[in-house]
Coordinates of C-alpha atoms in Angstrom, one line a residue:
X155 CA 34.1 -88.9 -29.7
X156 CA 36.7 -86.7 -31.4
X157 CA 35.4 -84.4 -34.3
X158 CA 39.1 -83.3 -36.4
X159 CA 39.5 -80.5 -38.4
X160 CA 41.9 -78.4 -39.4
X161 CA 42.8 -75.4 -42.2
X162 CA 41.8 -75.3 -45.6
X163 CA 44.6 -77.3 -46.8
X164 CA 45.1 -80.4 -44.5
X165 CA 41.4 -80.2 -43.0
X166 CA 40.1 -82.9 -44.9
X167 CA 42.8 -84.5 -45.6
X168 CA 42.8 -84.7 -41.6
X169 CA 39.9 -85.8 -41.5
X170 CA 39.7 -88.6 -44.4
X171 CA 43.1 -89.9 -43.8
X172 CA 44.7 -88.2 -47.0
X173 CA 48.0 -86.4 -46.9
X174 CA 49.1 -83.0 -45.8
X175 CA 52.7 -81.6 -47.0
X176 CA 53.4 -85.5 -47.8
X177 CA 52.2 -87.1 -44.6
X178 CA 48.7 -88.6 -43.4
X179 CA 47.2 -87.4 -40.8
X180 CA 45.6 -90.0 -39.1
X181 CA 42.0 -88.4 -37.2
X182 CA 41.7 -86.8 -34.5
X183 CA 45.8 -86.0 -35.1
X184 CA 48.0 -82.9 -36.1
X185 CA 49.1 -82.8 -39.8
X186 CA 52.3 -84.3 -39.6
X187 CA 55.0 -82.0 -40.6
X188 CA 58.3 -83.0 -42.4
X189 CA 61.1 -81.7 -40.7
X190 CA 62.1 -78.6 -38.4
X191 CA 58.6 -77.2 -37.9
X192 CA 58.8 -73.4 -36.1
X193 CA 55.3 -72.4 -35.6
X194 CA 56.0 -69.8 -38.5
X195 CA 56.4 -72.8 -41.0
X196 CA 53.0 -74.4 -40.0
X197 CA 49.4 -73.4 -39.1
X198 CA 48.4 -72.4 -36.1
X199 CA 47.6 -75.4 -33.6
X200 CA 44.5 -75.2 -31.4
X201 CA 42.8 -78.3 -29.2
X202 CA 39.3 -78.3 -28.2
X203 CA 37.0 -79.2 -25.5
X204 CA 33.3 -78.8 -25.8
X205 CA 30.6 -80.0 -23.2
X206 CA 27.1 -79.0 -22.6
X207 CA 24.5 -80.3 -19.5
X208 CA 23.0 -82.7 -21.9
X209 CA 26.2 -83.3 -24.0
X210 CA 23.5 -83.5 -26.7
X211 CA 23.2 -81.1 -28.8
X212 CA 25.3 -77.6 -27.9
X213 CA 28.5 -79.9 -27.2
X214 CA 28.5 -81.3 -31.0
X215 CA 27.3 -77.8 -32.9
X216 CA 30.0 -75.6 -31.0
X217 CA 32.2 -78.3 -32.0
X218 CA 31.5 -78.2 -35.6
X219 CA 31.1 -74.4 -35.4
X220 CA 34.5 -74.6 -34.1
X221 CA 35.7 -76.8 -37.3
X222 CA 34.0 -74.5 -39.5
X223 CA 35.9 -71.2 -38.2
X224 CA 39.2 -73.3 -37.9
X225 CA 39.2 -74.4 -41.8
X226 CA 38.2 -70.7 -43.0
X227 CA 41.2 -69.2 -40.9
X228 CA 44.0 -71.9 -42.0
X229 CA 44.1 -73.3 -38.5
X230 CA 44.9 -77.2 -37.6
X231 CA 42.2 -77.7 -34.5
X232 CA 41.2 -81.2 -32.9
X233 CA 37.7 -80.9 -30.6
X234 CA 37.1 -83.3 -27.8
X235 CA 33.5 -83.9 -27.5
X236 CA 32.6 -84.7 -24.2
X237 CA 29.2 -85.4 -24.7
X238 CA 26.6 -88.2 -23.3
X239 CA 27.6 -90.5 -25.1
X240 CA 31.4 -90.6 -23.7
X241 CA 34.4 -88.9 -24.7
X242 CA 37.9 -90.0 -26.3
X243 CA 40.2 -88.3 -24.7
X244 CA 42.9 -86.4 -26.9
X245 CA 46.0 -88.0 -27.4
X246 CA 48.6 -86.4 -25.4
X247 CA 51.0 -86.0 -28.3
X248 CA 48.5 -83.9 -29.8
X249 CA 48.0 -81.7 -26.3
X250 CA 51.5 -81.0 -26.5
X251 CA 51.8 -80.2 -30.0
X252 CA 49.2 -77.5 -29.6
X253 CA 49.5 -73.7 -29.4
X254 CA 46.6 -73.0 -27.3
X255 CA 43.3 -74.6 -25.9
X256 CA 39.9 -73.5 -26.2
X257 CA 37.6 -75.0 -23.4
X258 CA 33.8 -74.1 -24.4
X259 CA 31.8 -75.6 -21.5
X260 CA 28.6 -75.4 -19.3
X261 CA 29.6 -77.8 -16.9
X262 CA 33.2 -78.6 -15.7
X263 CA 35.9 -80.0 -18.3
X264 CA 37.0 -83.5 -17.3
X265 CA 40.7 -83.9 -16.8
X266 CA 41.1 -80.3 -17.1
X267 CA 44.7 -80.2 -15.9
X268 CA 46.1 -81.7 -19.2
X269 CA 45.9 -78.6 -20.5
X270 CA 48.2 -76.7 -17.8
X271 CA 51.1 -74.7 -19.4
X272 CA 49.1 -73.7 -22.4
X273 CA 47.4 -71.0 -23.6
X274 CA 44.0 -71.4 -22.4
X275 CA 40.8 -69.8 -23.0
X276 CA 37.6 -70.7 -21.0
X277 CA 34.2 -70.1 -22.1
X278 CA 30.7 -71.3 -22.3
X279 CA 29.7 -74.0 -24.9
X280 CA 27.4 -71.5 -26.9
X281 CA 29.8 -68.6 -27.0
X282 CA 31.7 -71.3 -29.2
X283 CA 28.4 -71.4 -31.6
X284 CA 27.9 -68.3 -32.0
X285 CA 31.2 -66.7 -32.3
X286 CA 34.1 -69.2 -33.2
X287 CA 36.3 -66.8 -35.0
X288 CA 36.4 -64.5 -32.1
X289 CA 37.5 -67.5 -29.9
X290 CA 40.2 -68.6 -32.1
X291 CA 41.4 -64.9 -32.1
X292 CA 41.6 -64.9 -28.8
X293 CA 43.7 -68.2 -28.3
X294 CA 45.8 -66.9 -31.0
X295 CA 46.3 -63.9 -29.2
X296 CA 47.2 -65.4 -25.7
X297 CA 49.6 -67.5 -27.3
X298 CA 51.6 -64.5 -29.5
X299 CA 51.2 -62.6 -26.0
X300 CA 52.9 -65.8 -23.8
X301 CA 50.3 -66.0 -21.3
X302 CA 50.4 -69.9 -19.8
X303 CA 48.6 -71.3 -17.4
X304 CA 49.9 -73.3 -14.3
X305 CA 48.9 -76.7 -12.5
X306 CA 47.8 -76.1 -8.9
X307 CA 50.8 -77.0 -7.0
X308 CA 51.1 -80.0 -4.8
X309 CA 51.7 -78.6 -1.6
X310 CA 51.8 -74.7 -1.2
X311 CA 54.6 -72.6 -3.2
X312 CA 54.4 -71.2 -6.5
X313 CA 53.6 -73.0 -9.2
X314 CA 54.5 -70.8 -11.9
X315 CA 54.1 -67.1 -13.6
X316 CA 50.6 -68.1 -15.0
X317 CA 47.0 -68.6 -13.5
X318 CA 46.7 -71.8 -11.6
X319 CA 45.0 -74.3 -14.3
X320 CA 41.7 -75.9 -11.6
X321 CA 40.2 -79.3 -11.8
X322 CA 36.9 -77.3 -11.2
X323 CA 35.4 -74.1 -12.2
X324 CA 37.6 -71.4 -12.3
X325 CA 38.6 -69.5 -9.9
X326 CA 38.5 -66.1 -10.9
X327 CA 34.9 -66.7 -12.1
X328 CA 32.2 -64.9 -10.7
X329 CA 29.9 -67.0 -8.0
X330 CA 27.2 -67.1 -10.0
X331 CA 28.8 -68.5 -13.0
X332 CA 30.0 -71.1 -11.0
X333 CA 27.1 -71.5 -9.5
X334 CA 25.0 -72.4 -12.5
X335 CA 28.1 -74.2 -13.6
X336 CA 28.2 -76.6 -10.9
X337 CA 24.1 -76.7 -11.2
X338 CA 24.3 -77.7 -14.7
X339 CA 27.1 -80.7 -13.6
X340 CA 24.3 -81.8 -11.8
X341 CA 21.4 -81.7 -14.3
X342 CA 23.7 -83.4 -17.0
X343 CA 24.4 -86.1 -15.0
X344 CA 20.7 -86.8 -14.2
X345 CA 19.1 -86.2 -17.5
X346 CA 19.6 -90.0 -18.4
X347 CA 18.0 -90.9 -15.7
X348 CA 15.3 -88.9 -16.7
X349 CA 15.0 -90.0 -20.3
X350 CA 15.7 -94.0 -19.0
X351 CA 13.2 -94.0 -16.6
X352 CA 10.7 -91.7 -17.6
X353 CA 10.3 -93.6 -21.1
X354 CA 10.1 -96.8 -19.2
X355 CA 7.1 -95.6 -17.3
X356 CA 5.6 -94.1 -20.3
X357 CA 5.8 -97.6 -22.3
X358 CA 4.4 -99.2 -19.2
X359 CA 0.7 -96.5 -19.7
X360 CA 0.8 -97.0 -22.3
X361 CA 0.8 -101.5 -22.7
X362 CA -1.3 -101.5 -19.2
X363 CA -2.9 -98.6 -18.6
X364 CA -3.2 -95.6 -15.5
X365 CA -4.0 -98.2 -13.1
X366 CA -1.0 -100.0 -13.9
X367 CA 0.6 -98.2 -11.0
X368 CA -1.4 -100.6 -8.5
X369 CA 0.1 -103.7 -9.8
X370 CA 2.5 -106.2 -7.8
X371 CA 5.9 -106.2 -7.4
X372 CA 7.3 -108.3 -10.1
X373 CA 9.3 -110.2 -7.8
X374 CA 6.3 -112.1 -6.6
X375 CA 4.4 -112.4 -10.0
X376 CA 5.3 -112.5 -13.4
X377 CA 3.7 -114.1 -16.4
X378 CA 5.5 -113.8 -19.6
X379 CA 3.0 -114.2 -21.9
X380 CA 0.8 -111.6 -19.7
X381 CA 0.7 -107.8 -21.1
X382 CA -0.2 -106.4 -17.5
X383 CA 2.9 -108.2 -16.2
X384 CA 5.2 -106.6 -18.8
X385 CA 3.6 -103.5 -18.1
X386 CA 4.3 -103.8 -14.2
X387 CA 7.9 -104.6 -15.2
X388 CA 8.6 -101.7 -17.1
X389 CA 6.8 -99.4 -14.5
X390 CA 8.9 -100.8 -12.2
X391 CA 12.4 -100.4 -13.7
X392 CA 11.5 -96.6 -14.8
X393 CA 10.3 -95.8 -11.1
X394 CA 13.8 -98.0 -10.2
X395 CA 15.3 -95.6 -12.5
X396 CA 13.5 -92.5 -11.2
X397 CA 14.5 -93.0 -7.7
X398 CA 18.1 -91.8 -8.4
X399 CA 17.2 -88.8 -10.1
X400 CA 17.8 -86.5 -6.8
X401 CA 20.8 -88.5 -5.4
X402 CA 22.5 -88.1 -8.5
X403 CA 21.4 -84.6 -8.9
X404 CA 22.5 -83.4 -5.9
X405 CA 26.4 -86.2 -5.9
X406 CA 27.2 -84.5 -9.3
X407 CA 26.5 -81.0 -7.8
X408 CA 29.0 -81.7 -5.1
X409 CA 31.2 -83.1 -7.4
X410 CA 30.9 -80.4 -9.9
X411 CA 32.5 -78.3 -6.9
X412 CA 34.7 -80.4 -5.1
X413 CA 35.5 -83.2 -7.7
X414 CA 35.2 -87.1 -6.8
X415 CA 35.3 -86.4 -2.8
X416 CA 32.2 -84.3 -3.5
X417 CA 30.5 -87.4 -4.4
X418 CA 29.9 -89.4 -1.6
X419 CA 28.3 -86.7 0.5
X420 CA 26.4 -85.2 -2.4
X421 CA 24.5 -88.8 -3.4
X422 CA 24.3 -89.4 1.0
X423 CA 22.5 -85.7 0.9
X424 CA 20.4 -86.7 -2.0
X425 CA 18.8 -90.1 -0.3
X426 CA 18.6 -88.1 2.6
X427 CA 16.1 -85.2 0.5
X428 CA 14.3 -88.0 -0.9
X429 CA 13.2 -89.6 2.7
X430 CA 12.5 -86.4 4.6
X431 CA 10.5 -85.2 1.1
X432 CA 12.4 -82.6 0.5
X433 CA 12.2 -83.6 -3.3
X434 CA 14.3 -81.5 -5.7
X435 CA 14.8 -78.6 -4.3
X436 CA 16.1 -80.4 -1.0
X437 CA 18.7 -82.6 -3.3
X438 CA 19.6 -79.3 -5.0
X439 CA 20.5 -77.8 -1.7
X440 CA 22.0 -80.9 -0.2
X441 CA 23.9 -81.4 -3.3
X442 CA 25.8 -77.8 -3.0
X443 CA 26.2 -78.3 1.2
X444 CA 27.9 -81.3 0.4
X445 CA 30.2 -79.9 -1.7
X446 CA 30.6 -76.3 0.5
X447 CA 31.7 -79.2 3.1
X448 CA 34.2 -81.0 1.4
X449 CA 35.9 -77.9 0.2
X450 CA 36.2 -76.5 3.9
X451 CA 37.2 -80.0 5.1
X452 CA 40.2 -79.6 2.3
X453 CA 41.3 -76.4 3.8
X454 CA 42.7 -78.0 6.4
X455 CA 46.3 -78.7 7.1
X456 CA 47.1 -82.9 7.9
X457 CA 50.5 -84.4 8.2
X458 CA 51.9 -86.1 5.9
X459 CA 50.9 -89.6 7.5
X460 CA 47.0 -89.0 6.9
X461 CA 47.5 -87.6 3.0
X462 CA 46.9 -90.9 1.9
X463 CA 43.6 -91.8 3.7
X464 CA 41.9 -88.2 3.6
X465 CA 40.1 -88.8 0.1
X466 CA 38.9 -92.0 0.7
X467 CA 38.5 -92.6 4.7
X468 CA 38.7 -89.1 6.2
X469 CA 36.9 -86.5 3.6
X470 CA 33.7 -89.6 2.9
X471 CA 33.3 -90.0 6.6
X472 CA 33.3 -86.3 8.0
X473 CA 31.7 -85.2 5.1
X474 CA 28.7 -87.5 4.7
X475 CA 28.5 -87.6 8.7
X476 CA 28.4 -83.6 8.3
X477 CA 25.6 -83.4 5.5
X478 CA 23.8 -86.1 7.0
X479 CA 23.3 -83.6 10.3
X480 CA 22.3 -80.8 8.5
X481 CA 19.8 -82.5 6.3
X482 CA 18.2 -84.4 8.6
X483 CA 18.7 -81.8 11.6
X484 CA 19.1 -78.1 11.1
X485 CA 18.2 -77.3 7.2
X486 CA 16.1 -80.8 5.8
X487 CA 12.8 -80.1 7.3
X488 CA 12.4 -76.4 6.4
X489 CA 13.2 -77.6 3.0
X490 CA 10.5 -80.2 3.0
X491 CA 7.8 -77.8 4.0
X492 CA 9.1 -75.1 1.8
X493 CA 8.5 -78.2 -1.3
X494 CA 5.1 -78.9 -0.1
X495 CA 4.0 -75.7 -0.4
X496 CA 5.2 -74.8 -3.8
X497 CA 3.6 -78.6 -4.2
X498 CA -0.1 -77.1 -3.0
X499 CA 0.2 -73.6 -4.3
X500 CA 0.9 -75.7 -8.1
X501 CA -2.1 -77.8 -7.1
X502 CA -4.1 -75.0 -6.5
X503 CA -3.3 -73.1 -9.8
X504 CA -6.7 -72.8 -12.2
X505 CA -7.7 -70.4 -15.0
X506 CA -5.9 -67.1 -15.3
X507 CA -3.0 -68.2 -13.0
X508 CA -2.8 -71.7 -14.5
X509 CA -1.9 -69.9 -18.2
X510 CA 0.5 -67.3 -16.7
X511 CA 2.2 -70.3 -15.4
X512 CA 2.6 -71.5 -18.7
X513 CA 3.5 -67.9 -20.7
X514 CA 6.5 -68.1 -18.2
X515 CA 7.3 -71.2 -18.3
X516 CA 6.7 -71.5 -22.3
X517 CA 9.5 -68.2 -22.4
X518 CA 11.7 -69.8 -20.0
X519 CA 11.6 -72.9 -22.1
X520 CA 12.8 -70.9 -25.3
X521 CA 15.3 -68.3 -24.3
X522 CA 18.4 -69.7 -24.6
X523 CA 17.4 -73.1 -26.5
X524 CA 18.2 -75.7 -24.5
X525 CA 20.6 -73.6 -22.0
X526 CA 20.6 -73.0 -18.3
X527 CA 17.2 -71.5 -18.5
X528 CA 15.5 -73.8 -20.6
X529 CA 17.0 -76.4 -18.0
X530 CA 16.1 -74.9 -14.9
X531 CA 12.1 -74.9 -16.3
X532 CA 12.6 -78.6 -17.5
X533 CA 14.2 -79.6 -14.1
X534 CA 11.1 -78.0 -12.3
X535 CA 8.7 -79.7 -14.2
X536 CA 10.7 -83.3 -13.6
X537 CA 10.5 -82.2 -10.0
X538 CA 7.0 -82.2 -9.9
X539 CA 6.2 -85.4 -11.5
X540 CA 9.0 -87.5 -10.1
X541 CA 7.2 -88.9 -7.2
X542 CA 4.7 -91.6 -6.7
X543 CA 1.5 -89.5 -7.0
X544 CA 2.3 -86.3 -8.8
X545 CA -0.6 -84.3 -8.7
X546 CA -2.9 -82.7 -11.9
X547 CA -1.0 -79.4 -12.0
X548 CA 2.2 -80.9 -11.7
X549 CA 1.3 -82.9 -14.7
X550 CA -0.1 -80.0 -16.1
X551 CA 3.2 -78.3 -16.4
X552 CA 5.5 -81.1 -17.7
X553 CA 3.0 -80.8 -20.9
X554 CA 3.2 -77.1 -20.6
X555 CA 7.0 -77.4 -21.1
X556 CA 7.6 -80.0 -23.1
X557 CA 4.8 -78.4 -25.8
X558 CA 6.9 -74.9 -25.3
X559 CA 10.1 -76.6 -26.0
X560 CA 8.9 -78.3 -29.3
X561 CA 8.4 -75.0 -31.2
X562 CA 11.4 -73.6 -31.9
X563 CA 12.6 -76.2 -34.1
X564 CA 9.3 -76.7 -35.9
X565 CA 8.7 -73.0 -36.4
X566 CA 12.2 -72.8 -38.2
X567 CA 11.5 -75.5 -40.0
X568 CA 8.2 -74.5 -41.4
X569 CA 9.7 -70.5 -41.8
X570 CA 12.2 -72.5 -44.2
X571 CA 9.9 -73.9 -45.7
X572 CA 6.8 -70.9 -46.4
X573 CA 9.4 -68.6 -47.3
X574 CA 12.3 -70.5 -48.6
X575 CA 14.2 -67.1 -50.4
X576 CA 15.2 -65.6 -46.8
X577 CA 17.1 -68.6 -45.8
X578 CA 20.5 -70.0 -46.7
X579 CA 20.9 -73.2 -48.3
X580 CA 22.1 -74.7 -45.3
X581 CA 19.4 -73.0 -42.9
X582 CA 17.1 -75.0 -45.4
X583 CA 19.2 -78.0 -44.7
X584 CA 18.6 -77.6 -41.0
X585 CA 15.2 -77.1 -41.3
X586 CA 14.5 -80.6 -42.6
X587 CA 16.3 -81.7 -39.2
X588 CA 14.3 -79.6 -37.4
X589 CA 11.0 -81.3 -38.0
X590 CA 12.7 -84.0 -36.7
X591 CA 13.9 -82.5 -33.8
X592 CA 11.3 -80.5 -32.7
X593 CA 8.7 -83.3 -33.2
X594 CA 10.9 -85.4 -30.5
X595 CA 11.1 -82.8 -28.3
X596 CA 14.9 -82.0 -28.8
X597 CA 14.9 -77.4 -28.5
X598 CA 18.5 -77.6 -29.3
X599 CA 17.3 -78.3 -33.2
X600 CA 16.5 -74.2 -33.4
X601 CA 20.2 -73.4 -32.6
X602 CA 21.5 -72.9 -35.8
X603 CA 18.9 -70.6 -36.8
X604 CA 20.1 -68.5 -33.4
X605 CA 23.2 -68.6 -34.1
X606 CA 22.9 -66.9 -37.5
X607 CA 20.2 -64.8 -36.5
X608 CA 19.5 -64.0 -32.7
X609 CA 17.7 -61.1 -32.8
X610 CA 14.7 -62.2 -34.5
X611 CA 15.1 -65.9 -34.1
X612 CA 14.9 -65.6 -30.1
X613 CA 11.9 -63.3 -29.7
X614 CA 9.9 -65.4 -32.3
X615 CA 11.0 -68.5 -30.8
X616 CA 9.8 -67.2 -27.1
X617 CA 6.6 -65.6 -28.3
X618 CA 5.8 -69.2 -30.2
X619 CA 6.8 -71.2 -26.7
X620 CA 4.6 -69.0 -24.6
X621 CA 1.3 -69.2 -26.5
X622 CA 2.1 -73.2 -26.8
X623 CA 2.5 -73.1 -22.7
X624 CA -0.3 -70.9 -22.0
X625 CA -2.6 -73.3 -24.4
X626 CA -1.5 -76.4 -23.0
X627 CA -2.1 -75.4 -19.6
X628 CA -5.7 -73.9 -20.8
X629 CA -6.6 -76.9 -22.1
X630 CA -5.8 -79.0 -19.4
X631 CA -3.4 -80.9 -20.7
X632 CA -1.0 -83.4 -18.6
X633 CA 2.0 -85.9 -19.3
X634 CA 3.3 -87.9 -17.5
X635 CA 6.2 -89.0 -19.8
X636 CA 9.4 -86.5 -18.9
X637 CA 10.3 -86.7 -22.8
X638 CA 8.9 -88.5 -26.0
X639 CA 7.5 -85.3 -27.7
X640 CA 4.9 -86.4 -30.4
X641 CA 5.5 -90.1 -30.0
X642 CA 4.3 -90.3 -26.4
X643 CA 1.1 -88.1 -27.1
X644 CA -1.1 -91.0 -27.0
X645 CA -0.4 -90.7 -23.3
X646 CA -1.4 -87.0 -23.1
X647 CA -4.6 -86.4 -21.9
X648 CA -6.9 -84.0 -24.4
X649 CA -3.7 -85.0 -27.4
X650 CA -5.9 -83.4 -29.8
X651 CA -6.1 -79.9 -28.0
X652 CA -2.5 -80.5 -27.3
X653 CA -1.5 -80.7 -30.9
X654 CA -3.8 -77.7 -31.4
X655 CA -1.1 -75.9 -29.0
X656 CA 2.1 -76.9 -30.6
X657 CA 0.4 -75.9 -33.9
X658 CA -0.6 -72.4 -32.7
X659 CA 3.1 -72.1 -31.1
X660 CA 4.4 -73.0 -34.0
X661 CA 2.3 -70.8 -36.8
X662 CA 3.1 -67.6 -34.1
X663 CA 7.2 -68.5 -34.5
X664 CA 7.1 -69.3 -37.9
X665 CA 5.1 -66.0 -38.8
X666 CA 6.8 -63.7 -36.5
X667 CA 10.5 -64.9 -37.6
X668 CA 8.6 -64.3 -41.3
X669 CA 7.6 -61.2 -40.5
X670 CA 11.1 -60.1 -39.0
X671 CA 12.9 -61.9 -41.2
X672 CA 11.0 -60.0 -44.3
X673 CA 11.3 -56.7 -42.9
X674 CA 15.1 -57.1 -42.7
X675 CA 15.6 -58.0 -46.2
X676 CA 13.3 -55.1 -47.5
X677 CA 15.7 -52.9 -45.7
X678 CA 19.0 -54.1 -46.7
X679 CA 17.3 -54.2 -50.9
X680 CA 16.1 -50.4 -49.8
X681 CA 20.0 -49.5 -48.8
X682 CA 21.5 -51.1 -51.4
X683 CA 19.0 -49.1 -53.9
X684 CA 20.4 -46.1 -52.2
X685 CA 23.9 -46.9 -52.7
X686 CA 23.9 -47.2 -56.7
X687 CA 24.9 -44.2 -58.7
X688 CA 22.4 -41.9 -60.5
X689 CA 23.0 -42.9 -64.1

């Protein structure tokens, strides 16, 4: 998907085909410009790349927050969106026409090194929402100052006067942003899964019931004018569907550091996790091991003669052969016991503990909105309840989280609407959208709200999510649908006591960010009073 835009007078024409200086500018392109064009005779050029671990949400918003800051600054900018739906890639007339690239990403840009020989500056996806202008500054900057990047080169020798332009993360990054970068590459990639199968089996409790989980395989009996059977189907597929969720967690972790030779290893380390029962923590393990392996295998000098076969003979074979050893050898089994414990110690969780459980997970959950954090809390309660017979507490804690995570957006939205005069016009706008959101358990739908407003937004938001998480874990509450929000609560056992939760969460966000909100504007009405001139 490509989202155009560009300064305040070609940006729509860009965008609705009309003409700027005298030419169209088709979407997704440059404004055409008649003539010698020096960069002093036309705006300043800028391409985009956004991406997020979902490719939901954050990829599209920094995208448009991009747009926004582009138009208000007189800057011609084209995004990329690669999000989950696919990407377009940018058409490489428009590449080179640009004056600099801005790369706002949580997990690694795809065909990164089209942007080599440009100004480049690399960010995260949300620094891109909440601070566009700054961004665009900054590319502006690198480009009046010269600084270019440089592709790796082939083989040794300098490549050029600028920083080497990776396929992956950078590297001049810190280890722990990289890290959670190529953790993130792995939770994107698996999230589909998630939803896919996770419906499925949701759909299948709720046509045929709990026990639906003892029915035959399909293969061997199917009647399709039989409920139960159709029920059994769709159980099937979405435990089908579920059974990838660690290989491709842990082959897009190894890809995420070693690119497409990560792959092979990563997915061989994943199966591996899943028959030892090392569950998710094993595949997140495996997952980097596989790619640590493939990058120390590439260290290695070959001549010439075995280029050709090391990425798809060579680097699969030692590599897989490699991770296989270790998971199944030296560091699998630890890894297995180490996930049955945390498996007991969860089961074993009642009262007090139980609801600090969910106060931690609820402010995990809420912190950054759909970020790192708020995945790493949803990845471990997918972890619990991806296997054949998650247990009560595990179940416990998916409807911990996914309550937590559906009040930020519905606490904005019913702020907006209680106290209408502290919000914009278009934070009223995204409020409607934020029922909407909220209600199907999308967090991401309290962004905009953060981005204008951290300070108070965040702290609401996190107070709300914890006293949802602690509720839902007091009540006993369990899912064992990974997503759905309000339209799989018939599967939810006590739903009632579970809506009680999301609408205490949600009354404590929507008060606090009131209450915050309120004492703001009493204090910018009290120094404005101060300001005016004694008559």
């Amino acid at each position: 998907v490509t989202a155009p835009a560009s300064g305040p007078d070609t940006a729509s024409g860009a965008e609705e085909g009309l003409e700027a200086d005298g030419v169209p500018a088709p979407p997704g392109e440059f404004p055409v410009q008649p003539g010698p064009t020096p960069q002093g005779d036309r705006p300043f050029r800028v391409v985009a790349v956004t991406s997020c671990p979902t490719g939901i949400a954050h990829t599209y918003m920094a995208a448009e927050s991009l747009e926004q800051a582009a138009r208000a600054d007189g800057i011609d900018l084209v995004v990329e969106t690669q999000g989950s739906a696919g990407f377009k890639r940018l058409d490489p007339a428009v590449v080179a026409a640009a004056d600099a690239v801005i790369l706002a990403h949580d997990i690694d840009v795809r065909e990164k090194e089209r942007f080599a020989g440009k100004p480049v500056v690399d960010t995260g996806v949300k620094a891109a929402i909440n601070r566009p202008a700054e961004l665009i500054a900054e590319a502006r900057a690198k480009a009046e100052r010269g600084e270019r990047t440089s592709p790796l080169p082939a083989s040794g020798g300098d490549a050029g006067d600028g920083p080497p332009m990776s396929v992956g993360s950078g590297a001049g990054d810190h280890f722990g942003i990289r890290l959670r970068t190529w953790l993130m590459s792995g939770v994107s990639y698996m999230v589909p899964f998630v939803a896919a199968g996770g419906l499925l089996i949701a759909l299948a409790f709720a046509l045929g019931g709990y026990e639906i989980t003892d029915a035959p395989s399909v293969i061997d009996q199917f009647t399709w004018t039989d409920t139960q059977s159709w029920a059994a189907l769709m159980f099937q597929v979405g435990g089908a569907a579920f059974g990838f969720l660690i290989p491709v967690l842990a082959g897009y972790i190894a890809y995420g550091m070693a690119d497409r030779p990560g792959l092979v290893p990563g997915f061989v380390g994943g199966a591996i996790s899943v028959t030892i029962e090392a569950g998710f923590l094993g595949g997140l393990v495996a997952g980097l091991v596989a790619g640590g392996v493939v990058l120390g295998i590439q260290r290695f000098r070959v001549p010439d003669v075995l280029r050709g076969i090391m990425p798809v003979v060579v680097i699969p074979l030692l590599s897989s052969a490699i991770v296989g050893f270790l998971m199944f050898v030296v560091i699998g089994q630890p890894i297995a016991a180490a996930q049955e414990g945390l498996t007991d110690w969860l089961s074993g969780l009642s009262g007090a503990n139980a609801v600090l459980l969910g106060i931690v997970l609820g402010l995990m959950m809420c912190f950054d909105l759909g970020g790192p954090v708020n995945k790493v809390a949803y990845a471990f309660a997918i972890g619990g309840i991806a296997v054949s017979n998650p247990s009560e507490a595990n179940l416990q804690i998916m409807a911990a989280v996914m309550a937590a995570g559906m009040v930020p957006p519905l606490g904005m939205a019913l702020a907006t609407v209680v106290r209408r005069r502290l919000f914009t016009r278009a934070e009223r706008e995204n409020g409607k959208a934020a029922w909407v959101l909220g209600a199907s358990f999308i967090t991401e739908g309290a962004i905009p709200f953060a981005a204008a407003d951290p300070l108070r937004v965040i702290p609401s938001s996190m107070a709300g999510g914890a006293v949802a998480g602690a509720l839902a874990m007091a009540f006993g509450n369990t899912l064992r649908a990974p997503h759905g929000g309000i339209f799989v609560v018939p599967l939810i056992g006590n739903p009632f006591l579970y809506l009680v939760a999301i609408a205490a969460g949600t009354a404590v966000t929507a008060t606090l960010v009131i209450l915050l909100k309120g004492t703001r504007a009493a204090q910018q009405a009290e120094r404005a009073a101060e300001t005016v001139p004694a008559p």
